[in-house]
């Protein structure tokens, strides 16, 4: 399944780059949105059961057209569920412009930026990461947030 999804993402991304290079921006944006939709649907299917069994969840607040959401999806979405952090805090996605799930309590106010990553412990916000700059910053901030809230997991550096 992963291989099929990765192939789909790779082909669609290559198509988007090719189309944008030829000046067909509208078709390039449509191809990029297809990548976002494919990644989102796959992540939801893979993490549905994991969310129900976990004390922690990582809520990703995103919106269509967000370049930083797209960067996160390209850089980390395929590997996140396989990491120790992803197993400890399965990813759940929500659109910035749609209602949030009823089973969560946001204590830091409605997010203003996308992506915003909200760490939930038993459905209550305990930490927040606003924006996405790079893999290094994301992993470091997520690791700090998880450990600060008592999560125990084996990282490669442990």
Short mmCIF file of C-alpha atoms in Angstrom, two decimals:
data_model
loop_
_atom_site.label_atom_id
_atom_site.label_comp_id
_atom_site.label_asym_id
_atom_site.label_seq_id
_atom_site.Cartn_x
_atom_site.Cartn_y
_atom_site.Cartn_z
CA UNK A 1 0.00 0.00 0.00
CA UNK A 2 2.78 2.43 0.96
CA UNK A 3 4.56 1.80 -2.32
CA UNK A 4 1.40 2.57 -4.33
CA UNK A 5 0.75 5.77 -2.40
CA UNK A 6 4.37 6.87 -2.70
CA UNK A 7 4.28 6.22 -6.45
CA UNK A 8 1.07 8.24 -6.78
CA UNK A 9 2.54 11.11 -4.80
CA UNK A 10 5.79 11.07 -6.76
CA UNK A 11 4.11 10.99 -10.14
CA UNK A 12 1.63 13.71 -9.21
CA UNK A 13 4.38 15.92 -7.78
CA UNK A 14 6.48 15.47 -10.90
CA UNK A 15 3.46 16.35 -13.02
CA UNK A 16 2.85 19.48 -10.94
CA UNK A 17 6.47 20.58 -11.35
CA UNK A 18 6.39 19.93 -15.09
CA UNK A 19 3.11 21.77 -15.56
CA UNK A 20 4.24 24.75 -13.48
CA UNK A 21 7.47 24.92 -15.53
CA UNK A 22 5.43 25.07 -18.72
CA UNK A 23 3.28 27.86 -17.34
CA UNK A 24 0.12 25.79 -16.84
CA UNK A 25 -0.28 26.98 -13.25
CA UNK A 26 -3.95 25.99 -12.90
CA UNK A 27 -3.21 22.37 -13.82
CA UNK A 28 -0.13 22.39 -11.57
CA UNK A 29 -2.22 23.55 -8.59
CA UNK A 30 -4.81 20.83 -9.30
CA UNK A 31 -2.06 18.19 -9.37
CA UNK A 32 -0.62 19.49 -6.10
CA UNK A 33 -4.06 19.36 -4.44
CA UNK A 34 -4.37 15.76 -5.61
CA UNK A 35 -1.14 14.98 -3.74
CA UNK A 36 -2.50 16.66 -0.59
CA UNK A 37 -5.78 14.74 -0.85
CA UNK A 38 -4.03 11.40 -1.44
CA UNK A 39 -1.73 11.89 1.55
CA UNK A 40 -4.60 12.98 3.81
CA UNK A 41 -6.83 10.06 2.86
CA UNK A 42 -4.02 7.54 3.32
CA UNK A 43 -2.98 8.95 6.68
CA UNK A 44 -6.56 8.89 8.00
CA UNK A 45 -7.05 5.28 6.93
CA UNK A 46 -3.76 4.13 8.46
CA UNK A 47 -4.13 5.96 11.78
CA UNK A 48 -7.84 5.52 12.53
CA UNK A 49 -7.30 2.53 14.82
CA UNK A 50 -4.06 3.91 16.30
CA UNK A 51 -5.83 7.11 17.42
CA UNK A 52 -8.43 5.13 19.35
CA UNK A 53 -5.73 3.21 21.24
CA UNK A 54 -3.38 6.08 22.06
CA UNK A 55 -3.15 8.46 25.02
CA UNK A 56 -1.61 11.08 22.73
CA UNK A 57 -2.69 12.38 19.32
CA UNK A 58 -1.12 14.95 17.05
CA UNK A 59 -3.79 17.09 15.44
CA UNK A 60 -2.63 18.68 12.19
CA UNK A 61 -4.65 21.77 11.33
CA UNK A 62 -4.28 22.42 7.61
CA UNK A 63 -5.98 24.11 4.67
CA UNK A 64 -6.10 23.66 0.92
CA UNK A 65 -3.39 25.62 -0.86
CA UNK A 66 -1.06 25.87 2.15
CA UNK A 67 2.48 25.53 0.80
CA UNK A 68 3.88 24.65 4.24
CA UNK A 69 1.28 21.92 4.69
CA UNK A 70 2.34 20.58 1.30
CA UNK A 71 6.00 20.69 2.38
CA UNK A 72 5.17 18.70 5.55
CA UNK A 73 3.15 16.23 3.49
CA UNK A 74 6.05 15.75 1.08
CA UNK A 75 8.78 15.62 3.75
CA UNK A 76 7.19 13.74 6.64
CA UNK A 77 3.68 12.40 6.01
CA UNK A 78 4.86 9.12 4.45
CA UNK A 79 7.21 8.31 7.33
CA UNK A 80 5.44 9.87 10.33
CA UNK A 81 3.25 6.83 11.23
CA UNK A 82 6.35 4.60 11.27
CA UNK A 83 8.38 6.75 13.67
CA UNK A 84 8.41 6.36 17.46
CA UNK A 85 6.73 9.77 17.73
CA UNK A 86 4.08 8.78 15.18
CA UNK A 87 3.33 5.57 17.05
CA UNK A 88 3.12 7.48 20.34
CA UNK A 89 0.98 10.32 18.94
CA UNK A 90 -0.87 9.18 15.81
CA UNK A 91 -1.72 11.95 13.35
CA UNK A 92 -5.25 13.25 12.99
CA UNK A 93 -6.01 15.93 10.41
CA UNK A 94 -8.57 18.72 10.50
CA UNK A 95 -9.27 21.54 8.05
CA UNK A 96 -8.81 25.03 9.51
CA UNK A 97 -12.16 26.12 8.09
CA UNK A 98 -14.24 23.17 9.29
CA UNK A 99 -15.49 22.29 12.78
CA UNK A 100 -13.06 20.44 15.00
CA UNK A 101 -13.99 16.96 16.28
CA UNK A 102 -16.24 17.01 19.35
CA UNK A 103 -13.93 14.75 21.36
CA UNK A 104 -11.10 17.32 21.63
CA UNK A 105 -10.56 20.38 23.81
CA UNK A 106 -8.44 23.18 22.38
CA UNK A 107 -7.02 25.34 25.19
CA UNK A 108 -4.82 27.68 23.15
CA UNK A 109 -7.57 29.23 21.03
CA UNK A 110 -8.47 28.54 17.43
CA UNK A 111 -5.33 28.17 15.30
CA UNK A 112 -4.59 31.06 12.95
CA UNK A 113 -1.77 29.56 10.88
CA UNK A 114 -1.36 26.37 8.91
CA UNK A 115 -0.01 23.98 9.54
CA UNK A 116 -0.53 24.04 13.28
CA UNK A 117 0.25 20.83 15.12
CA UNK A 118 -1.64 20.41 18.39
CA UNK A 119 -0.49 17.70 20.76
CA UNK A 120 -3.48 16.19 22.54
CA UNK A 121 -3.31 14.10 25.66
CA UNK A 122 -6.57 12.26 26.34
CA UNK A 123 -8.24 14.69 23.94
CA UNK A 124 -6.99 17.89 25.63
CA UNK A 125 -4.41 20.25 24.10
CA UNK A 126 -1.10 20.12 25.98
CA UNK A 127 1.28 21.63 23.41
CA UNK A 128 1.28 23.39 20.06
CA UNK A 129 3.70 23.75 17.15
CA UNK A 130 2.79 26.56 14.78
CA UNK A 131 4.13 26.38 11.25
CA UNK A 132 6.58 24.08 9.53
CA UNK A 133 10.08 25.21 8.59
CA UNK A 134 12.02 21.96 8.32
CA UNK A 135 12.24 18.38 9.49
CA UNK A 136 14.84 19.21 12.16
CA UNK A 137 12.73 21.87 13.85
CA UNK A 138 9.58 19.76 13.68
CA UNK A 139 11.13 16.62 15.20
CA UNK A 140 12.92 18.60 17.90
CA UNK A 141 9.82 20.53 18.96
CA UNK A 142 7.60 17.43 18.86
CA UNK A 143 10.10 15.44 20.92
CA UNK A 144 10.23 18.21 23.55
CA UNK A 145 6.43 18.45 23.70
CA UNK A 146 5.96 14.70 24.06
CA UNK A 147 8.61 14.29 26.75
CA UNK A 148 7.39 17.36 28.67
CA UNK A 149 3.97 15.71 28.90
CA UNK A 150 5.24 12.33 30.07
CA UNK A 151 5.36 10.35 26.86
CA UNK A 152 7.89 7.55 26.87
CA UNK A 153 9.16 6.07 23.65
CA UNK A 154 12.41 4.81 22.23
CA UNK A 155 14.08 7.27 19.87
CA UNK A 156 16.99 6.25 17.63
CA UNK A 157 19.35 8.37 19.77
CA UNK A 158 18.30 6.64 23.04
#
